[in-house]
Amino acid sequence: MEIRNSRPLDSLYTTFDYIARNKDKAMPKSITRTYSRYTREACSLLGGLIRAARKEHKLTVQEVADRAGVSRGLLQRIEKGDLKCEIGVVFEVATIVGVQLFDTDESTLRKHIRQTEDKLALLPKSVRKKTRVVHDEF
Amino acid sequence: MEIRNSRPLDSLYTTFDYIARNKDKAMPKSITRTYSRYTREACSLLGGLIRAARKEHKLTVQEVADRAGVSRGLLQRIEKGDLKCEIGVVFEVATIVGVQLFDTDESTLRKHIRQTEDKLALLPKSVRKKTRVVHDEF
DNA sequence: TGTTTATGGTTTATATATGAAACAAAGGAG
DNA sequence: CTCCTTTGTTTCATATATAAACCATAAACA
């Protein structure tokens, strides 16, 4: 077998490690997610707002992708409302083209974060579910 | 080398295929993303809102994770504002615990989608950047 | 109209997010 | 105080999202 890769040994070592680690592990199951209509439509709307904002700023898909440090294909998926993109990247792109998340500026955002932290501090640390069965057979 | 996996041959075949396919391909570069402060804070706020809403509904992390069809660990990352989660999952969890995205109900959301589509229909299909150099040396 | 460029699809190989399990610690309920 | 459950971590193997490279088409502008 001829290896012409720029990092051939790394690849081989990784492969052998992979085999060694795998020898007695169980296989995980494949996942198919379901999304509510509201979720799908919210993502679709966010993508549409991003696309509209980008065009209003007369920016090319490639330009926005470059600014976000992201590939052109990924940005196109985001604008189509693809559900399986990193939320950080989607939010970053939205910020770049000027789509406000939460309809607030940065200082208001920070105020909301503080309010949420305060509210969380008042709530119980853990949620108790099962009320113990009362033994009253006496 | 001893293989005791439940699907040992599959693993081996996959591995050999991997080596065969890789022999003359370039290695992609590793990606380290940067996020703006606004993006990080927006994700953090959303996670906090989800955690607060979950506790107000007296729901366990495990319960919400089950309803969303997601692992407990992932939900905890979402509530911590992790940027590298699928946006669909984050939005789904938000919907489950009652955090409104875009601060609108479903019908209003659909109205906004229609408005965005209308706006997009009016905008040019593609953004032209370079104005051709005018040849007027006559 | 012709030409150039943007967009929208592919495909392929990696990088990495996710699920699962195990563990410790802590916080409520009794 | 004493359980028992929830939470918060960690590790690891796979499933899958992403980058990169194509090609085809469409659309803007001279």
GROMACS .gro file of C-alpha atoms (C1' of nucleotides) in nm:
model
  336
    1MET     CA    1   0.000   0.000   0.000
    2GLU     CA    2   0.142   0.334  -0.101
    3ILE     CA    3   0.080   0.634   0.113
    4ARG     CA    4   0.127   0.968  -0.054
    5ASN     CA    5  -0.053   1.180   0.199
    6SER     CA    6   0.126   1.473   0.354
    7ARG     CA    7   0.077   1.315   0.698
    8PRO     CA    8   0.089   0.942   0.623
    9LEU     CA    9   0.225   0.817   0.955
   10ASP     CA   10  -0.020   1.016   1.159
   11SER     CA   11  -0.304   0.862   0.963
   12LEU     CA   12  -0.171   0.511   1.006
   13TYR     CA   13  -0.110   0.549   1.376
   14THR     CA   14  -0.455   0.694   1.424
   15THR     CA   15  -0.602   0.402   1.236
   16PHE     CA   16  -0.424   0.139   1.445
   17ASP     CA   17  -0.517   0.317   1.764
   18TYR     CA   18  -0.874   0.320   1.640
   19ILE     CA   19  -0.873  -0.057   1.588
   20ALA     CA   20  -0.710  -0.119   1.925
   21ARG     CA   21  -0.958   0.097   2.112
   22ASN     CA   22  -1.259  -0.052   1.935
   23LYS     CA   23  -1.207  -0.416   2.006
   24ASP     CA   24  -1.456  -0.458   2.290
   25LYS     CA   25  -1.695  -0.166   2.270
   26ALA     CA   26  -2.064  -0.172   2.181
   27MET     CA   27  -2.197   0.006   1.874
   28PRO     CA   28  -2.419   0.311   1.942
   29LYS     CA   29  -2.754   0.341   1.776
   30SER     CA   30  -2.823   0.569   1.483
   31ILE     CA   31  -3.027   0.879   1.563
   32THR     CA   32  -3.314   1.027   1.366
   33ARG     CA   33  -3.446   1.344   1.521
   34THR     CA   34  -3.793   1.489   1.501
   35TYR     CA   35  -3.861   1.859   1.516
   36SER     CA   36  -4.183   2.042   1.590
   37ARG     CA   37  -4.336   2.261   1.324
   38TYR     CA   38  -4.264   2.567   1.535
   39THR     CA   39  -3.896   2.480   1.549
   40ARG     CA   40  -3.874   2.426   1.176
   41GLU     CA   41  -4.053   2.750   1.103
   42ALA     CA   42  -3.844   2.947   1.349
   43CYS     CA   43  -3.527   2.823   1.178
   44SER     CA   44  -3.674   2.896   0.839
   45LEU     CA   45  -3.765   3.249   0.941
   46LEU     CA   46  -3.420   3.315   1.086
   47GLY     CA   47  -3.257   3.193   0.765
   48GLY     CA   48  -3.485   3.409   0.555
   49LEU     CA   49  -3.414   3.715   0.767
   50ILE     CA   50  -3.042   3.651   0.725
   51ARG     CA   51  -3.072   3.619   0.350
   52ALA     CA   52  -3.283   3.933   0.322
   53ALA     CA   53  -3.045   4.131   0.543
   54ARG     CA   54  -2.746   4.009   0.344
   55LYS     CA   55  -2.897   4.122   0.016
   56GLU     CA   56  -3.002   4.456   0.161
   57HIS     CA   57  -2.640   4.513   0.254
   58LYS     CA   58  -2.544   4.407  -0.101
   59LEU     CA   59  -2.322   4.131   0.028
   60THR     CA   60  -2.233   3.814  -0.158
   61VAL     CA   61  -2.278   3.472   0.000
   62GLN     CA   62  -1.902   3.428  -0.029
   63GLU     CA   63  -1.833   3.761   0.141
   64VAL     CA   64  -2.049   3.689   0.444
   65ALA     CA   65  -1.909   3.337   0.462
   66ASP     CA   66  -1.556   3.477   0.468
   67ARG     CA   67  -1.639   3.726   0.741
   68ALA     CA   68  -1.794   3.451   0.952
   69GLY     CA   69  -1.503   3.217   0.883
   70VAL     CA   70  -1.738   2.964   0.730
   71SER     CA   71  -1.773   2.787   0.397
   72ARG     CA   72  -2.008   2.909   0.127
   73GLY     CA   73  -2.204   2.586   0.137
   74LEU     CA   74  -2.268   2.616   0.508
   75LEU     CA   75  -2.397   2.970   0.478
   76GLN     CA   76  -2.636   2.858   0.206
   77ARG     CA   77  -2.768   2.585   0.434
   78ILE     CA   78  -2.814   2.838   0.713
   79GLU     CA   79  -3.010   3.070   0.485
   80LYS     CA   80  -3.233   2.777   0.390
   81GLY     CA   81  -3.311   2.720   0.756
   82ASP     CA   82  -3.118   2.396   0.796
   83LEU     CA   83  -3.176   2.262   1.147
   84LYS     CA   84  -2.844   2.083   1.183
   85CYS     CA   85  -2.603   2.374   1.193
   86GLU     CA   86  -2.414   2.491   1.498
   87ILE     CA   87  -2.618   2.753   1.679
   88GLY     CA   88  -2.305   2.959   1.737
   89VAL     CA   89  -2.238   2.987   1.366
   90VAL     CA   90  -2.598   3.077   1.286
   91PHE     CA   91  -2.604   3.346   1.554
   92GLU     CA   92  -2.268   3.478   1.437
   93VAL     CA   93  -2.390   3.511   1.079
   94ALA     CA   94  -2.707   3.680   1.198
   95THR     CA   95  -2.500   3.929   1.394
   96ILE     CA   96  -2.276   3.998   1.096
   97VAL     CA   97  -2.561   4.087   0.861
   98GLY     CA   98  -2.740   4.281   1.135
   99VAL     CA   99  -3.026   4.053   1.235
  100GLN     CA  100  -3.089   4.121   1.602
  101LEU     CA  101  -3.144   3.816   1.819
  102PHE     CA  102  -3.390   3.878   2.103
  103ASP     CA  103  -3.464   4.218   1.945
  104THR     CA  104  -3.223   4.385   2.185
  105ASP     CA  105  -2.886   4.553   2.176
  106GLU     CA  106  -2.584   4.428   2.364
  107SER     CA  107  -2.634   4.616   2.690
  108THR     CA  108  -2.999   4.512   2.715
  109LEU     CA  109  -2.893   4.157   2.642
  110ARG     CA  110  -2.653   4.166   2.935
  111LYS     CA  111  -2.928   4.303   3.159
  112HIS     CA  112  -3.152   4.010   3.062
  113ILE     CA  113  -2.872   3.768   3.141
  114ARG     CA  114  -2.839   3.916   3.489
  115GLN     CA  115  -3.214   3.899   3.543
  116THR     CA  116  -3.217   3.533   3.438
  117GLU     CA  117  -2.928   3.457   3.673
  118ASP     CA  118  -3.113   3.623   3.958
  119LYS     CA  119  -3.425   3.423   3.884
  120LEU     CA  120  -3.223   3.100   3.872
  121ALA     CA  121  -3.067   3.181   4.206
  122LEU     CA  122  -3.412   3.191   4.363
  123LEU     CA  123  -3.530   2.863   4.210
  124PRO     CA  124  -3.448   2.529   4.381
  125LYS     CA  125  -3.119   2.377   4.274
  126SER     CA  126  -3.270   2.046   4.173
  127VAL     CA  127  -3.621   1.942   4.079
  128ARG     CA  128  -3.764   1.663   4.291
  129LYS     CA  129  -4.013   1.439   4.121
  130LYS     CA  130  -4.109   1.120   4.302
  131THR     CA  131  -4.288   1.171   4.632
  132ARG     CA  132  -4.185   0.879   4.844
  133VAL     CA  133  -4.450   0.612   4.909
  134VAL     CA  134  -4.578   0.659   5.261
  135HIS     CA  135  -4.555   0.341   5.470
  136ASP     CA  136  -4.863   0.360   5.689
  137GLU     CA  137  -4.962  -0.002   5.725
  138PHE     CA  138  -4.966   0.023   6.106
  139MET     CA  139  -0.455  -0.860   1.723
  140GLU     CA  140  -0.774  -0.992   1.877
  141ILE     CA  141  -1.109  -0.841   1.789
  142ARG     CA  142  -1.394  -0.904   2.030
  143ASN     CA  143  -1.638  -0.642   1.909
  144SER     CA  144  -1.992  -0.746   1.824
  145ARG     CA  145  -1.934  -0.624   1.468
  146PRO     CA  146  -1.562  -0.685   1.427
  147LEU     CA  147  -1.557  -0.740   1.052
  148ASP     CA  148  -1.758  -0.429   0.981
  149SER     CA  149  -1.512  -0.228   1.181
  150LEU     CA  150  -1.219  -0.381   1.005
  151TYR     CA  151  -1.364  -0.334   0.658
  152THR     CA  152  -1.449   0.025   0.736
  153THR     CA  153  -1.096   0.078   0.854
  154PHE     CA  154  -0.938  -0.071   0.545
  155ASP     CA  155  -1.171   0.126   0.321
  156TYR     CA  156  -1.068   0.432   0.512
  157ILE     CA  157  -0.699   0.366   0.447
  158ALA     CA  158  -0.761   0.287   0.081
  159ARG     CA  159  -0.965   0.601   0.020
  160ASN     CA  160  -0.720   0.824   0.202
  161LYS     CA  161  -0.400   0.740   0.027
  162ASP     CA  162  -0.378   1.045  -0.199
  163LYS     CA  163  -0.603   1.301  -0.040
  164ALA     CA  164  -0.499   1.623   0.126
  165MET     CA  165  -0.562   1.675   0.493
  166PRO     CA  166  -0.820   1.943   0.570
  167LYS     CA  167  -0.721   2.214   0.806
  168SER     CA  168  -0.840   2.213   1.162
  169ILE     CA  169  -1.099   2.474   1.235
  170THR     CA  170  -1.103   2.703   1.533
  171ARG     CA  171  -1.399   2.932   1.523
  172THR     CA  172  -1.425   3.275   1.674
  173TYR     CA  173  -1.751   3.412   1.802
  174SER     CA  174  -1.844   3.768   1.876
  175ARG     CA  175  -1.933   3.862   2.231
  176TYR     CA  176  -2.291   3.925   2.122
  177THR     CA  177  -2.320   3.572   1.986
  178ARG     CA  178  -2.180   3.418   2.303
  179GLU     CA  179  -2.408   3.623   2.522
  180ALA     CA  180  -2.714   3.550   2.311
  181CYS     CA  181  -2.649   3.176   2.343
  182SER     CA  182  -2.585   3.212   2.713
  183LEU     CA  183  -2.910   3.400   2.761
  184LEU     CA  184  -3.109   3.146   2.563
  185GLY     CA  185  -2.962   2.864   2.770
  186GLY     CA  186  -3.042   3.046   3.092
  187LEU     CA  187  -3.398   3.111   2.982
  188ILE     CA  188  -3.439   2.742   2.904
  189ARG     CA  189  -3.304   2.638   3.243
  190ALA     CA  190  -3.527   2.887   3.425
  191ALA     CA  191  -3.835   2.781   3.226
  192ARG     CA  192  -3.762   2.414   3.290
  193LYS     CA  193  -3.740   2.466   3.665
  194GLU     CA  194  -4.054   2.679   3.669
  195HIS     CA  195  -4.235   2.389   3.505
  196LYS     CA  196  -4.079   2.158   3.767
  197LEU     CA  197  -3.921   1.943   3.501
  198THR     CA  198  -3.610   1.735   3.546
  199VAL     CA  199  -3.316   1.758   3.307
  200GLN     CA  200  -3.378   1.395   3.220
  201GLU     CA  201  -3.749   1.455   3.153
  202VAL     CA  202  -3.692   1.741   2.911
  203ALA     CA  203  -3.411   1.548   2.746
  204ASP     CA  204  -3.645   1.253   2.692
  205ARG     CA  205  -3.920   1.474   2.547
  206ALA     CA  206  -3.670   1.631   2.308
  207GLY     CA  207  -3.523   1.293   2.218
  208VAL     CA  208  -3.183   1.406   2.335
  209SER     CA  209  -2.927   1.291   2.590
  210ARG     CA  210  -2.904   1.442   2.935
  211GLY     CA  211  -2.551   1.561   2.871
  212LEU     CA  212  -2.651   1.751   2.560
  213LEU     CA  213  -2.934   1.930   2.737
  214GLN     CA  214  -2.695   2.038   3.009
  215ARG     CA  215  -2.461   2.179   2.748
  216ILE     CA  216  -2.750   2.366   2.588
  217GLU     CA  217  -2.850   2.517   2.921
  218LYS     CA  218  -2.491   2.630   2.971
  219GLY     CA  219  -2.505   2.815   2.640
  220ASP     CA  220  -2.274   2.585   2.444
  221LEU     CA  221  -2.225   2.730   2.097
  222LYS     CA  222  -2.161   2.401   1.920
  223CYS     CA  223  -2.505   2.241   1.943
  224GLU     CA  224  -2.745   2.192   1.656
  225ILE     CA  225  -2.973   2.493   1.631
  226GLY     CA  226  -3.270   2.263   1.569
  227VAL     CA  227  -3.221   2.084   1.897
  228VAL     CA  228  -3.179   2.407   2.092
  229PHE     CA  229  -3.493   2.555   1.938
  230GLU     CA  230  -3.683   2.233   2.003
  231VAL     CA  231  -3.588   2.232   2.369
  232ALA     CA  232  -3.681   2.598   2.398
  233THR     CA  233  -4.021   2.522   2.248
  234ILE     CA  234  -4.074   2.228   2.485
  235VAL     CA  235  -4.013   2.433   2.799
  236GLY     CA  236  -4.210   2.727   2.662
  237VAL     CA  237  -3.943   2.978   2.568
  238GLN     CA  238  -4.084   3.172   2.272
  239LEU     CA  239  -3.842   3.232   1.989
  240PHE     CA  240  -3.884   3.570   1.819
  241ASP     CA  241  -4.134   3.649   2.098
  242THR     CA  242  -4.421   3.538   1.875
  243ASP     CA  243  -4.673   3.258   1.857
  244GLU     CA  244  -4.699   3.019   1.565
  245SER     CA  245  -4.943   3.214   1.348
  246THR     CA  246  -4.747   3.537   1.384
  247LEU     CA  247  -4.433   3.344   1.302
  248ARG     CA  248  -4.588   3.224   0.978
  249LYS     CA  249  -4.694   3.578   0.893
  250HIS     CA  250  -4.334   3.694   0.938
  251ILE     CA  251  -4.214   3.413   0.713
  252ARG     CA  252  -4.452   3.527   0.441
  253GLN     CA  253  -4.337   3.887   0.478
  254THR     CA  254  -3.975   3.781   0.450
  255GLU     CA  255  -4.051   3.576   0.140
  256ASP     CA  256  -4.226   3.874  -0.016
  257LYS     CA  257  -3.930   4.095   0.060
  258LEU     CA  258  -3.690   3.840  -0.087
  259ALA     CA  259  -3.898   3.818  -0.403
  260LEU     CA  260  -3.847   4.189  -0.459
  261LEU     CA  261  -3.472   4.182  -0.401
  262PRO     CA  262  -3.236   4.088  -0.687
  263LYS     CA  263  -3.164   3.717  -0.715
  264SER     CA  264  -2.790   3.760  -0.699
  265VAL     CA  265  -2.568   4.036  -0.569
  266ARG     CA  266  -2.330   4.179  -0.824
  267LYS     CA  267  -2.007   4.313  -0.687
  268LYS     CA  268  -1.745   4.400  -0.945
  269THR     CA  269  -1.847   4.677  -1.182
  270ARG     CA  270  -1.673   4.597  -1.506
  271VAL     CA  271  -1.382   4.825  -1.601
  272VAL     CA  272  -1.511   5.067  -1.862
  273HIS     CA  273  -1.303   5.070  -2.179
  274ASP     CA  274  -1.315   5.432  -2.288
  275GLU     CA  275  -0.965   5.489  -2.420
  276PHE     CA  276  -1.106   5.616  -2.752
  277DT     C1'  277  -2.699   3.941  -2.686
  278DG     C1'  278  -2.281   3.788  -2.474
  279DT     C1'  279  -1.995   3.748  -2.086
  280DT     C1'  280  -1.880   3.726  -1.637
  281DT     C1'  281  -1.994   3.609  -1.184
  282DA     C1'  282  -2.306   3.450  -0.823
  283DT     C1'  283  -2.563   3.084  -0.686
  284DG     C1'  284  -2.698   2.606  -0.613
  285DG     C1'  285  -2.600   2.159  -0.648
  286DT     C1'  286  -2.290   1.768  -0.602
  287DT     C1'  287  -1.908   1.445  -0.373
  288DT     C1'  288  -1.549   1.318  -0.043
  289DA     C1'  289  -1.262   1.307   0.373
  290DT     C1'  290  -1.196   1.467   0.799
  291DA     C1'  291  -1.313   1.707   1.250
  292DT     C1'  292  -1.614   1.698   1.589
  293DA     C1'  293  -2.078   1.679   1.822
  294DT     C1'  294  -2.350   1.339   2.023
  295DG     C1'  295  -2.514   0.920   2.299
  296DA     C1'  296  -2.405   0.613   2.645
  297DA     C1'  297  -2.219   0.479   3.061
  298DA     C1'  298  -1.998   0.545   3.493
  299DC     C1'  299  -1.893   0.816   3.877
  300DA     C1'  300  -1.904   1.161   4.254
  301DA     C1'  301  -2.135   1.503   4.487
  302DA     C1'  302  -2.503   1.746   4.648
  303DG     C1'  303  -2.959   1.870   4.746
  304DG     C1'  304  -3.456   1.758   4.890
  305DA     C1'  305  -3.779   1.475   5.125
  306DG     C1'  306  -3.882   1.226   5.518
  307DC     C1'  307  -2.960   1.291   6.010
  308DT     C1'  308  -3.035   0.943   5.625
  309DC     C1'  309  -3.170   0.808   5.196
  310DC     C1'  310  -3.252   0.861   4.722
  311DT     C1'  311  -3.272   1.127   4.327
  312DT     C1'  312  -3.093   1.489   4.057
  313DT     C1'  313  -2.718   1.703   3.888
  314DG     C1'  314  -2.253   1.772   3.705
  315DT     C1'  315  -1.855   1.568   3.518
  316DT     C1'  316  -1.568   1.260   3.251
  317DT     C1'  317  -1.442   0.926   2.881
  318DC     C1'  318  -1.503   0.697   2.453
  319DA     C1'  319  -1.681   0.532   1.992
  320DT     C1'  320  -1.953   0.645   1.636
  321DA     C1'  321  -2.260   0.943   1.345
  322DT     C1'  322  -2.256   1.334   1.113
  323DA     C1'  323  -2.163   1.832   1.012
  324DT     C1'  324  -1.826   2.084   0.777
  325DA     C1'  325  -1.459   2.238   0.430
  326DA     C1'  326  -1.301   2.193  -0.014
  327DA     C1'  327  -1.331   2.094  -0.477
  328DC     C1'  328  -1.606   2.034  -0.843
  329DC     C1'  329  -1.980   2.136  -1.215
  330DA     C1'  330  -2.409   2.340  -1.398
  331DT     C1'  331  -2.716   2.701  -1.416
  332DA     C1'  332  -2.887   3.153  -1.379
  333DA     C1'  333  -2.878   3.622  -1.360
  334DA     C1'  334  -2.681   4.089  -1.385
  335DC     C1'  335  -2.460   4.428  -1.653
  336DA     C1'  336  -2.216   4.619  -2.058
   0.00000   0.00000   0.00000
